Structure formats: C-alpha cells, structure tokens
Amino acid sequence: MRKLRAMTLVAGAAVLVAMTGFATSPAAQAERSSGQDVVEYRVHDAVKSGDALEAAGLDVVSRRDGNDLFVLGDDATGGKLSALGFRAEVSQRTHQEGWAAPARPAGAGLQDETYDGGYHTVNAHYANMDAAASAHPDLASVVTYGQSWLKQQNKGGYALKAICIAKKAAGDCALNPNSTKPRFLLQAQVHAREIATGEMAYKYIDYLVGGYGTDPAVTNLLNTTEVWVVPIVNPDGVNLVQQGGNNPVLHRKNADFTAADLARCGDTAGSQPGVDINRNFSYHWQSNTSKCDQTTSTSNGAGDSEPETKALEALWANLFGDHRADGASDKPDVGARGTALMLHSYAGIIILPWEYTNTAHTPSDTPFRTMGKAMSQFSGYPYGQAGDLLYNAPGGSDDYAYGKLGIASFTIELGDQGGSCDGFTPSYSCVDGTFWPYMLKTFNYLAGKAASPYK
Ligand SMILES: [Zn+2]
C-alpha cells in the first residue's frame, strides 16, 4: 500500500514572490483550497486494453502491475470504467488542500525558487542554466531554440532553452551537425506534470559544471563529448502546473487552447485543454482531435502543429544531422553519432523505438536492446517497445528522432514500481533518494555511447 503524500507547506523563511507567470485568480485559488480529490484506479486485467482505455478518453498513467493498468481521474471515473466493462478499484487518493504559491528563501537567487517542497519553477530552471554559463564560460552555453505557443501568440509564455556543456574548443556548442565532439541530448518535462523529470535535468547540469576538473569521470566526459540538456520542453505547461504551488495542477499538455479552453475542459488529471506534444511529432502520427483528452494530437488536423514540437525537431536536425532515409527500412549510416533521451514518469520503464507499434522492430533493434539492457542494470526498470510494456504511443519523440533522422533516441519513465515515489508529484525527497542515483548512471552511460551508438 502506498503512502499518501503530505500536502502541507513548510512556511518558515519562505517568502511569496510576485512575478509574471504566477498570476492565479482568487477563484482558481478558492477552487484548489476547497479540496478536489485526485483518484488513481487499479484496472484489473487491462494490460491488453491500454489503447482502448486511451481511446475512451481515460488517463492511463504509464504504470502497470502484472496484468493491471492504472488510470487517474476523479470520483466519477470509477463509474466510467464500470460502464466500459472493466473491474477497477481505488488504489490511491490524493486530497488537494490549501494553495500556496511558489516561493524562495529570503536572499536566495531566482534559481532557488521552488514549489511543492523543492521542485524548481520554469524561471528557476532558466536562471540555473544562465548561472552555470556565467560561472563557467569555458564549459557551458545557453541556446534559445524556439518559442512556446504562448510566446508566439504574445500572451506571455517562454523562450525554449537548451544548455550545451563541454570543455569548449573552437566550434563546439554550435547549432550545426558538424561538431568535433559527439553529442548526448537529455530532455525533460515534455509532459508538464511529470515534475521529477525536470529535476533530473537540473541536477545533471549542476553535476557536470560542478565536477569538471575535480571528478575524473566528468572531466573525461566533457573533454570528449558535448552534453546538451533541455530541462523543460514544455514551459507553458509547467507554468500551469507550478501555479498549483504545493498542490501542482496535473496539466500534461501544452497551453495551445485554440480548440478548447479551461472553461470547457477544466484542468484536471483526466480532462484538460491543450495539445500533447508527445503525440504531435509527424512520424507515424495519428489523429486524435478529442479536445479535452490527455492525448489530443493536433490543433490543426495534422502533425507538427505545435511550436514546441517543430522547434525540437529543428534542434535535433541541427545537433545530429540526418542519417536515415525518411520512412525507409534502412539502418542509420555508419557515420551516425549521438544519443538522446526523453524523460517521463511514472511507469518505471525504458522504452526504445518503435513506439507507434510493437508488431515491427526497427532496423537497429539489436543495438537498441543492448543499450536498453545496459540501462536496465542501473535502475531495474524493464526495457522494450512501448506497446510491449504499456501501450502504443504514435507521434512520439523517439519515433521521429530515429525514424526521420537516425538518432539513437530513448524514453525513460521514472518510477518506483509501486513504491512511495510513484505518482506525478512525488515527495521531493524522492528526487535525491530514489531517482537521481539511477539516472546519473544512465545519463553518463548514454553520453558515453554518443560516439558510436550503433556499433
Ligand atoms: Zn509522459
């Protein structure tokens, strides 16, 4: 039985910070204070029905136990599951209590601004990257690679930012694929509510810039490899999440509310507006125009409709080049270098392409499974194609990165295999205590494979 989270905020020296991005209406605060329950259901013998549950608009939460899947919703979701013929029971219930804004200790820098017990805000992530680059100009450069949907609309929003970390020589950290050093790209929080993933990116940046010259493994890595980190793929979405303060809003998608807005969908785990960036990539893309679904895949009837998606595709092409003929069954060419990892939560699994289907394997299946097995030894997470472990996920990042460009691209879902660090918003102590030791080894392993992932 899993422990429910304590939802109290430690006040102490915290001060509330008034700034752009935290504007939250009194009505929204009152609604959160009134106490909505987020209910997780165990759905029995549903392992073959993941796609059907998704198609019914239910929020399958990337976790399984034997033949059971888990669905997140509210008190009404149980009836919906019964009506669909599933046997389900409540496995976890989280009560949302009083709202508290993101905050930082008096005198602390913006990079220490946090919510929900320690999770960093978008502005804190960006300030941390800037601080790393200004303290270590020989090691780190911050690159703006696009604009979020809200930014493009002139409605606030954020620049899309990456940091390149390497012992820089002439020509390093440039946005073209002709780099001297091979590249590893780490990306987090494409799904905004998967808040522990961004912390892994934050910690890896600090680990690298702090370890050069003192930690031989870091020194060697940065002398030979460019490490790129995008800590927040979906900053507009994360801004919605962090506005929940100590009760993060379980928003998954971006903030492109063209098709439907908060008035129509609400903003709960099971119903929300926006587009799922990780169903929007245009390789084996599939249409889902249900506006309040978790996996709405487009705003205009086609893939690549979202600026966050297109900007990431352009970043990949700039960092890695094109090593594969589109849609063909050929392997990436012998010169293909580079590895990439997209972090999610909270199934506790390692996913390799293809993700749109599990009835076909990629031409690189053997090296992918070799790398999956190696990573599995760090975390104990099982590895395989998405449809074998959970459900098929068309329009995802890895299928595009590998299918169009030939990048050795993986997804890892953080997780605790049913333990107390499962959930989208685990206690902050899980970041250091559970996830970081696994992930540090995993990131360093994949960075080490950047020179020749297919050999
Ligand atoms: Zn996810």
Short mmCIF file of C-alpha atoms and ligand atoms in Angstrom, two decimals:
data_model
loop_
_atom_site.label_atom_id
_atom_site.label_comp_id
_atom_site.label_asym_id
_atom_site.label_seq_id
_atom_site.Cartn_x
_atom_site.Cartn_y
_atom_site.Cartn_z
CA MET A 1 0.00 0.00 0.00
CA ARG A 2 1.40 3.30 -1.00
CA LYS A 3 1.70 6.23 1.28
CA LEU A 4 -0.39 9.29 0.51
CA ARG A 5 1.52 12.48 0.22
CA ALA A 6 1.61 15.08 2.93
CA MET A 7 0.25 18.23 1.36
CA THR A 8 1.34 20.83 3.87
CA LEU A 9 3.71 23.65 3.06
CA VAL A 10 6.57 24.37 5.40
CA ALA A 11 6.29 28.12 5.83
CA GLY A 12 9.47 29.04 7.72
CA ALA A 13 11.52 31.68 5.98
CA ALA A 14 9.70 31.32 2.69
CA VAL A 15 8.52 34.48 1.07
CA LEU A 16 5.93 34.70 -1.63
CA VAL A 17 7.24 36.01 -4.89
CA ALA A 18 5.03 38.10 -7.12
CA MET A 19 6.09 37.73 -10.73
CA THR A 20 4.84 37.12 -14.21
CA GLY A 21 3.64 33.60 -14.59
CA PHE A 22 2.16 33.14 -11.16
CA ALA A 23 -0.94 35.20 -11.76
CA THR A 24 -3.67 32.97 -10.35
CA SER A 25 -7.20 34.19 -9.93
CA PRO A 26 -8.78 34.17 -6.46
CA ALA A 27 -11.46 31.88 -7.90
CA ALA A 28 -8.86 29.36 -9.00
CA GLN A 29 -7.20 29.51 -5.61
CA ALA A 30 -10.52 29.01 -3.86
CA GLU A 31 -11.29 26.04 -6.07
CA ARG A 32 -7.98 24.41 -5.12
CA SER A 33 -8.47 25.22 -1.45
CA SER A 34 -11.89 23.60 -1.48
CA GLY A 35 -10.24 20.23 -1.93
CA GLN A 36 -10.54 18.23 -5.14
CA ASP A 37 -9.56 14.58 -4.83
CA VAL A 38 -7.28 13.04 -7.44
CA VAL A 39 -8.17 9.34 -7.60
CA GLU A 40 -5.99 6.59 -9.04
CA TYR A 41 -7.75 3.35 -10.03
CA ARG A 42 -6.24 -0.09 -10.45
CA VAL A 43 -7.93 -1.59 -13.53
CA HIS A 44 -7.77 -5.36 -13.41
CA ASP A 45 -6.67 -7.47 -16.38
CA ALA A 46 -6.40 -4.39 -18.57
CA VAL A 47 -2.88 -4.83 -19.87
CA LYS A 48 -4.16 -5.65 -23.35
CA SER A 49 -6.67 -2.79 -23.21
CA GLY A 50 -4.34 0.20 -22.82
CA ASP A 51 -5.18 1.50 -26.27
CA ALA A 52 -8.92 1.04 -25.68
CA LEU A 53 -8.76 2.93 -22.38
CA GLU A 54 -6.85 5.74 -24.06
CA ALA A 55 -9.38 5.81 -26.90
CA ALA A 56 -12.18 6.17 -24.34
CA GLY A 57 -10.54 9.35 -23.11
CA LEU A 58 -9.25 7.88 -19.87
CA ASP A 59 -5.92 8.93 -18.39
CA VAL A 60 -3.81 5.77 -18.34
CA VAL A 61 -0.93 6.78 -16.12
CA SER A 62 2.01 4.90 -17.54
CA ARG A 63 2.18 2.25 -14.89
CA ARG A 64 1.30 -1.43 -14.75
CA ASP A 65 1.47 -4.19 -12.19
CA GLY A 66 1.21 -7.67 -13.65
CA ASN A 67 -1.86 -7.55 -15.87
CA ASP A 68 -3.30 -4.45 -14.18
CA LEU A 69 -3.09 -0.89 -15.51
CA PHE A 70 -3.65 2.33 -13.59
CA VAL A 71 -5.96 5.19 -14.51
CA LEU A 72 -6.03 8.66 -12.96
CA GLY A 73 -9.24 10.63 -12.61
CA ASP A 74 -11.82 11.69 -10.07
CA ASP A 75 -14.73 10.07 -8.25
CA ALA A 76 -16.75 9.83 -11.47
CA THR A 77 -14.04 7.87 -13.27
CA GLY A 78 -14.89 4.64 -11.43
CA GLY A 79 -18.38 4.61 -12.94
CA LYS A 80 -16.95 5.24 -16.37
CA LEU A 81 -14.62 2.26 -16.04
CA SER A 82 -17.50 0.01 -14.91
CA ALA A 83 -19.64 1.15 -17.82
CA LEU A 84 -16.82 0.15 -20.16
CA GLY A 85 -16.81 -3.32 -18.58
CA PHE A 86 -13.64 -3.03 -16.52
CA ARG A 87 -13.20 -4.15 -12.93
CA ALA A 88 -11.48 -1.34 -11.07
CA GLU A 89 -10.76 -0.26 -7.52
CA VAL A 90 -9.30 2.87 -5.98
CA SER A 91 -5.55 2.39 -5.48
CA GLN A 92 -4.64 5.87 -4.31
CA ARG A 93 -6.47 9.05 -3.38
CA THR A 94 -4.76 12.39 -3.01
CA HIS A 95 -6.63 15.21 -1.34
CA GLN A 96 -5.73 18.67 -2.55
CA GLU A 97 -5.53 21.15 0.27
CA GLY A 98 -4.82 24.87 0.59
CA TRP A 99 -2.95 26.61 -2.17
CA ALA A 100 0.47 28.15 -1.68
CA ALA A 101 2.48 29.98 -4.30
CA PRO A 102 5.95 29.06 -5.46
CA ALA A 103 8.48 30.72 -3.19
CA ARG A 104 12.15 31.14 -2.43
CA PRO A 105 14.07 31.77 0.77
CA ALA A 106 14.84 35.43 1.52
CA GLY A 107 18.07 36.43 -0.17
CA ALA A 108 18.15 33.37 -2.43
CA GLY A 109 18.59 33.65 -6.18
CA LEU A 110 15.87 33.01 -8.72
CA GLN A 111 17.37 29.58 -9.42
CA ASP A 112 16.22 28.56 -5.91
CA GLU A 113 12.57 29.42 -6.50
CA THR A 114 10.55 26.27 -5.88
CA TYR A 115 7.07 24.82 -5.38
CA ASP A 116 5.68 21.66 -3.77
CA GLY A 117 8.54 21.03 -1.41
CA GLY A 118 11.51 21.77 -3.68
CA TYR A 119 10.55 21.46 -7.36
CA HIS A 120 12.04 24.26 -9.45
CA THR A 121 9.87 26.68 -11.40
CA VAL A 122 10.47 27.37 -15.09
CA ASN A 123 12.16 30.64 -14.19
CA ALA A 124 14.37 28.81 -11.71
CA HIS A 125 15.42 26.29 -14.35
CA TYR A 126 16.28 29.09 -16.76
CA ALA A 127 18.14 31.06 -14.09
CA ASN A 128 20.11 27.94 -13.20
CA MET A 129 21.23 27.50 -16.81
CA ASP A 130 22.24 31.17 -17.03
CA ALA A 131 24.14 30.89 -13.74
CA ALA A 132 26.01 27.81 -14.97
CA ALA A 133 27.01 29.57 -18.20
CA SER A 134 28.13 32.77 -16.49
CA ALA A 135 30.11 30.96 -13.76
CA HIS A 136 31.70 28.53 -16.27
CA PRO A 137 32.01 30.27 -19.66
CA ASP A 138 34.61 27.68 -20.69
CA LEU A 139 32.11 24.87 -20.09
CA ALA A 140 28.55 26.00 -20.77
CA SER A 141 26.48 27.99 -23.28
CA VAL A 142 22.74 28.64 -23.20
CA VAL A 143 20.93 28.46 -26.54
CA THR A 144 17.42 29.64 -27.36
CA TYR A 145 15.98 27.20 -29.91
CA GLY A 146 12.39 28.42 -30.23
CA GLN A 147 9.37 29.95 -28.58
CA SER A 148 6.50 28.38 -26.70
CA TRP A 149 2.96 28.62 -28.07
CA LEU A 150 2.00 31.43 -25.68
CA LYS A 151 5.19 33.34 -26.53
CA GLN A 152 4.41 33.09 -30.22
CA GLN A 153 0.93 34.45 -29.53
CA ASN A 154 2.30 37.37 -27.49
CA LYS A 155 0.40 36.06 -24.46
CA GLY A 156 3.34 35.71 -22.08
CA GLY A 157 4.99 32.33 -22.46
CA TYR A 158 8.64 31.44 -22.62
CA ALA A 159 11.65 31.09 -24.87
CA LEU A 160 12.58 27.44 -25.43
CA LYS A 161 16.05 26.93 -24.00
CA ALA A 162 18.84 24.37 -24.03
CA ILE A 163 22.26 24.36 -22.46
CA CYS A 164 25.39 22.90 -24.09
CA ILE A 165 28.03 21.65 -21.65
CA ALA A 166 31.53 20.65 -22.82
CA LYS A 167 35.14 21.70 -22.34
CA LYS A 168 34.73 24.15 -25.17
CA ALA A 169 37.17 24.31 -28.08
CA ALA A 170 36.71 26.42 -31.20
CA GLY A 171 33.47 25.43 -32.94
CA ASP A 172 32.00 23.50 -30.00
CA CYS A 173 28.38 24.04 -28.93
CA ALA A 174 27.39 25.40 -32.34
CA LEU A 175 23.95 24.71 -33.79
CA ASN A 176 25.14 22.61 -36.70
CA PRO A 177 25.70 18.87 -37.02
CA ASN A 178 29.40 19.11 -37.93
CA SER A 179 30.59 19.03 -34.34
CA THR A 180 34.01 17.73 -33.40
CA LYS A 181 32.68 16.03 -30.28
CA PRO A 182 29.75 13.57 -30.40
CA ARG A 183 26.60 14.71 -28.64
CA PHE A 184 24.23 13.43 -25.97
CA LEU A 185 20.89 15.23 -25.57
CA LEU A 186 18.82 14.96 -22.37
CA GLN A 187 15.24 16.32 -22.43
CA ALA A 188 12.64 16.55 -19.66
CA GLN A 189 9.13 17.72 -18.85
CA VAL A 190 7.57 17.37 -22.28
CA HIS A 191 4.62 16.29 -20.12
CA ALA A 192 4.40 19.19 -17.73
CA ARG A 193 3.07 17.37 -14.67
CA GLU A 194 5.91 14.82 -14.66
CA ILE A 195 7.77 17.17 -12.36
CA ALA A 196 10.54 14.88 -11.10
CA THR A 197 11.93 14.65 -14.65
CA GLY A 198 12.90 18.33 -14.79
CA GLU A 199 14.77 17.91 -11.50
CA MET A 200 16.92 15.18 -13.05
CA ALA A 201 17.94 17.64 -15.78
CA TYR A 202 18.61 20.40 -13.24
CA LYS A 203 20.82 18.11 -11.18
CA TYR A 204 22.72 16.80 -14.21
CA ILE A 205 23.61 20.36 -15.28
CA ASP A 206 24.94 21.10 -11.79
CA TYR A 207 26.78 17.77 -11.63
CA LEU A 208 28.60 18.43 -14.91
CA VAL A 209 29.62 22.06 -14.45
CA GLY A 210 30.48 21.43 -10.79
CA GLY A 211 32.52 18.29 -11.46
CA TYR A 212 34.81 19.39 -14.27
CA GLY A 213 38.43 19.42 -13.10
CA THR A 214 37.72 17.60 -9.86
CA ASP A 215 35.77 14.48 -10.88
CA PRO A 216 37.79 12.47 -13.43
CA ALA A 217 34.69 10.91 -15.00
CA VAL A 218 33.12 14.34 -15.60
CA THR A 219 36.40 15.81 -16.83
CA ASN A 220 36.86 13.00 -19.32
CA LEU A 221 33.26 13.18 -20.48
CA LEU A 222 33.32 16.93 -21.12
CA ASN A 223 36.72 16.74 -22.84
CA THR A 224 35.31 14.29 -25.37
CA THR A 225 31.56 14.90 -25.60
CA GLU A 226 29.02 17.72 -25.86
CA VAL A 227 26.17 17.22 -23.42
CA TRP A 228 23.01 19.15 -24.30
CA VAL A 229 20.16 19.49 -21.81
CA VAL A 230 16.62 20.78 -22.37
CA PRO A 231 15.26 20.74 -18.81
CA ILE A 232 11.77 21.97 -19.76
CA VAL A 233 10.46 21.03 -23.21
CA ASN A 234 7.01 22.40 -22.36
CA PRO A 235 7.40 25.56 -20.23
CA ASP A 236 3.86 26.88 -20.83
CA GLY A 237 2.51 23.61 -19.45
CA VAL A 238 4.89 23.65 -16.50
CA ASN A 239 3.76 27.17 -15.66
CA LEU A 240 0.20 25.84 -15.31
CA VAL A 241 1.48 23.02 -13.09
CA GLN A 242 3.52 25.26 -10.79
CA GLN A 243 0.61 27.66 -10.31
CA GLY A 244 -0.80 24.91 -8.12
CA GLY A 245 2.02 25.65 -5.67
CA ASN A 246 2.08 22.91 -3.09
CA ASN A 247 -0.76 21.16 -4.99
CA PRO A 248 0.60 21.05 -8.53
CA VAL A 249 -2.05 21.19 -11.26
CA LEU A 250 -1.87 17.88 -13.16
CA HIS A 251 -1.61 19.53 -16.57
CA ARG A 252 0.13 17.31 -19.14
CA LYS A 253 -0.23 19.07 -22.49
CA ASN A 254 0.91 22.46 -23.78
CA ALA A 255 -1.07 25.71 -23.45
CA ASP A 256 -2.38 25.87 -27.03
CA PHE A 257 -6.03 26.30 -26.09
CA THR A 258 -7.15 27.09 -29.66
CA ALA A 259 -9.54 24.14 -29.83
CA ALA A 260 -10.90 24.21 -26.28
CA ASP A 261 -10.18 26.21 -23.18
CA LEU A 262 -10.25 25.79 -19.42
CA ALA A 263 -13.95 26.71 -19.29
CA ARG A 264 -14.78 23.73 -21.49
CA CYS A 265 -12.31 21.11 -20.24
CA GLY A 266 -11.35 22.22 -16.73
CA ASP A 267 -7.78 21.37 -15.79
CA THR A 268 -7.75 18.04 -14.00
CA ALA A 269 -5.75 14.86 -14.45
CA GLY A 270 -8.43 13.43 -16.72
CA SER A 271 -9.70 16.47 -18.63
CA GLN A 272 -7.74 19.46 -19.82
CA PRO A 273 -7.24 21.63 -22.92
CA GLY A 274 -4.06 21.81 -25.00
CA VAL A 275 -2.13 19.53 -27.34
CA ASP A 276 0.01 16.57 -26.24
CA ILE A 277 3.43 17.42 -27.68
CA ASN A 278 4.44 13.77 -27.38
CA ARG A 279 1.65 12.75 -29.78
CA ASN A 280 2.31 15.64 -32.18
CA PHE A 281 5.58 14.57 -33.88
CA SER A 282 4.97 13.83 -37.55
CA TYR A 283 6.46 10.35 -37.96
CA HIS A 284 3.67 7.73 -37.92
CA TRP A 285 1.47 10.44 -36.49
CA GLN A 286 -2.17 9.56 -35.68
CA SER A 287 -5.08 11.95 -35.36
CA ASN A 288 -6.82 12.46 -32.03
CA THR A 289 -8.94 15.60 -32.06
CA SER A 290 -10.83 14.94 -28.79
CA LYS A 291 -10.23 18.36 -27.35
CA CYS A 292 -10.07 17.61 -23.60
CA ASP A 293 -8.28 14.25 -23.91
CA GLN A 294 -4.87 13.56 -22.42
CA THR A 295 -3.52 12.69 -25.86
CA THR A 296 -5.02 15.31 -28.19
CA SER A 297 -2.52 15.07 -31.03
CA THR A 298 -3.10 18.24 -33.06
CA SER A 299 -4.58 21.73 -33.18
CA ASN A 300 -4.97 21.86 -36.96
CA GLY A 301 -5.68 18.31 -38.14
CA ALA A 302 -2.04 17.41 -38.82
CA GLY A 303 1.16 16.51 -37.01
CA ASP A 304 3.80 19.11 -36.14
CA SER A 305 1.08 21.66 -35.35
CA GLU A 306 2.78 22.93 -32.19
CA PRO A 307 5.75 25.29 -31.94
CA GLU A 308 7.33 23.22 -29.15
CA THR A 309 7.29 20.16 -31.46
CA LYS A 310 8.69 21.92 -34.51
CA ALA A 311 11.41 23.66 -32.51
CA LEU A 312 12.58 20.36 -31.03
CA GLU A 313 12.66 18.71 -34.47
CA ALA A 314 14.78 21.59 -35.77
CA LEU A 315 17.10 21.32 -32.75
CA TRP A 316 17.59 17.60 -33.40
CA ALA A 317 18.39 18.20 -37.08
CA ASN A 318 20.85 20.93 -36.12
CA LEU A 319 22.58 18.84 -33.46
CA PHE A 320 22.66 15.47 -35.18
CA GLY A 321 22.03 15.90 -38.91
CA ASP A 322 20.07 13.39 -40.98
CA HIS A 323 21.44 9.85 -41.05
CA ARG A 324 18.46 7.96 -42.40
CA ALA A 325 16.24 7.99 -45.49
CA ASP A 326 12.76 9.03 -44.36
CA GLY A 327 10.37 6.16 -43.86
CA ALA A 328 12.71 3.57 -45.35
CA SER A 329 13.73 0.39 -43.58
CA ASP A 330 17.42 1.25 -43.88
CA LYS A 331 19.72 1.48 -40.91
CA PRO A 332 21.28 4.82 -39.98
CA ASP A 333 24.51 5.30 -41.92
CA VAL A 334 27.85 4.32 -40.45
CA GLY A 335 28.67 7.92 -39.60
CA ALA A 336 25.64 8.32 -37.35
CA ARG A 337 26.67 9.61 -33.95
CA GLY A 338 24.73 10.87 -30.98
CA THR A 339 22.31 9.63 -28.36
CA ALA A 340 19.15 11.24 -26.98
CA LEU A 341 16.88 10.60 -24.00
CA MET A 342 13.42 11.97 -23.22
CA LEU A 343 12.33 11.65 -19.59
CA HIS A 344 8.77 10.87 -18.47
CA SER A 345 7.13 9.43 -15.36
CA TYR A 346 5.92 7.29 -13.65
CA ALA A 347 5.88 3.76 -15.12
CA GLY A 348 9.48 2.84 -14.25
CA ILE A 349 10.37 1.57 -17.74
CA ILE A 350 12.93 2.05 -20.52
CA ILE A 351 11.33 2.44 -23.95
CA LEU A 352 13.04 2.05 -27.31
CA PRO A 353 11.63 2.69 -30.80
CA TRP A 354 9.26 1.89 -32.39
CA GLU A 355 6.65 3.35 -30.11
CA TYR A 356 3.79 3.60 -32.63
CA THR A 357 3.65 -0.18 -32.96
CA ASN A 358 5.04 -3.26 -31.28
CA THR A 359 4.45 -5.61 -34.20
CA ALA A 360 7.50 -4.26 -36.06
CA HIS A 361 11.06 -3.72 -34.84
CA THR A 362 13.45 -1.02 -36.03
CA PRO A 363 16.41 -1.98 -38.21
CA SER A 364 18.52 -1.02 -35.16
CA ASP A 365 16.67 -3.31 -32.79
CA THR A 366 19.76 -5.26 -31.72
CA PRO A 367 21.87 -2.28 -30.58
CA PHE A 368 18.78 -0.63 -29.04
CA ARG A 369 18.10 -3.72 -26.93
CA THR A 370 21.78 -3.96 -25.98
CA MET A 371 21.63 -0.37 -24.69
CA GLY A 372 18.24 -0.94 -23.05
CA LYS A 373 19.62 -3.93 -21.18
CA ALA A 374 22.66 -1.97 -20.02
CA MET A 375 20.47 0.87 -18.69
CA SER A 376 18.15 -1.62 -17.05
CA GLN A 377 21.00 -2.74 -14.81
CA PHE A 378 21.23 0.73 -13.24
CA SER A 379 17.57 1.10 -12.33
CA GLY A 380 15.99 -2.34 -12.52
CA TYR A 381 13.47 -0.90 -14.97
CA PRO A 382 12.36 -3.31 -17.71
CA TYR A 383 13.10 -2.30 -21.30
CA GLY A 384 11.30 -2.79 -24.61
CA GLN A 385 8.98 -1.20 -27.13
CA ALA A 386 6.16 0.89 -25.70
CA GLY A 387 3.40 -1.45 -26.81
CA ASP A 388 5.07 -4.41 -25.13
CA LEU A 389 5.48 -2.63 -21.80
CA LEU A 390 2.41 -0.38 -21.70
CA TYR A 391 0.56 0.86 -24.80
CA ASN A 392 1.48 2.08 -28.26
CA ALA A 393 2.22 5.79 -28.48
CA PRO A 394 2.15 7.14 -32.04
CA GLY A 395 3.52 10.61 -32.75
CA GLY A 396 6.16 10.42 -30.02
CA SER A 397 9.60 11.96 -29.88
CA ASP A 398 11.75 8.86 -30.33
CA ASP A 399 9.99 7.59 -33.45
CA TYR A 400 10.59 10.93 -35.16
CA ALA A 401 14.17 11.28 -33.92
CA TYR A 402 15.09 7.77 -35.03
CA GLY A 403 12.67 7.34 -37.93
CA LYS A 404 13.41 10.62 -39.67
CA LEU A 405 16.96 11.40 -38.60
CA GLY A 406 18.54 8.16 -37.39
CA ILE A 407 19.21 9.36 -33.83
CA ALA A 408 19.58 6.65 -31.17
CA SER A 409 16.72 8.04 -29.10
CA PHE A 410 15.19 6.54 -25.94
CA THR A 411 12.46 7.30 -23.43
CA ILE A 412 12.70 6.54 -19.74
CA GLU A 413 9.76 6.74 -17.39
CA LEU A 414 10.92 7.40 -13.84
CA GLY A 415 9.07 5.28 -11.34
CA ASP A 416 9.20 3.35 -8.10
CA GLN A 417 7.47 0.09 -9.16
CA GLY A 418 4.51 0.69 -6.85
CA GLY A 419 6.55 2.28 -4.07
CA SER A 420 6.02 5.60 -2.34
CA CYS A 421 7.88 7.59 -5.02
CA ASP A 422 5.34 6.78 -7.74
CA GLY A 423 2.90 9.43 -8.91
CA PHE A 424 3.32 12.60 -10.97
CA THR A 425 4.20 14.71 -7.93
CA PRO A 426 6.21 12.51 -5.57
CA SER A 427 7.59 13.87 -2.34
CA TYR A 428 10.66 15.96 -3.17
CA SER A 429 12.85 13.62 -1.14
CA CYS A 430 12.34 11.04 -3.93
CA VAL A 431 14.41 13.19 -6.28
CA ASP A 432 17.68 12.64 -4.44
CA GLY A 433 16.74 9.50 -2.55
CA THR A 434 15.32 7.35 -5.33
CA PHE A 435 15.61 8.70 -8.87
CA TRP A 436 18.94 10.52 -9.06
CA PRO A 437 21.29 7.60 -8.28
CA TYR A 438 19.73 5.55 -11.10
CA MET A 439 19.55 8.35 -13.57
CA LEU A 440 23.07 9.70 -13.07
CA LYS A 441 24.46 6.32 -14.14
CA THR A 442 22.00 6.15 -17.03
CA PHE A 443 22.84 9.63 -18.34
CA ASN A 444 26.58 9.01 -18.14
CA TYR A 445 26.15 5.67 -19.91
CA LEU A 446 24.20 7.18 -22.81
CA ALA A 447 26.63 10.11 -23.04
CA GLY A 448 29.42 7.57 -23.32
CA LYS A 449 27.61 5.86 -26.20
CA ALA A 450 27.31 9.09 -28.22
CA ALA A 451 30.44 8.42 -30.28
CA SER A 452 29.13 5.18 -31.80
CA PRO A 453 25.70 4.09 -30.61
CA TYR A 454 25.17 1.50 -33.33
CA LYS A 455 28.46 -0.37 -33.01
ZN ZN B 1 4.89 11.45 -20.04
#
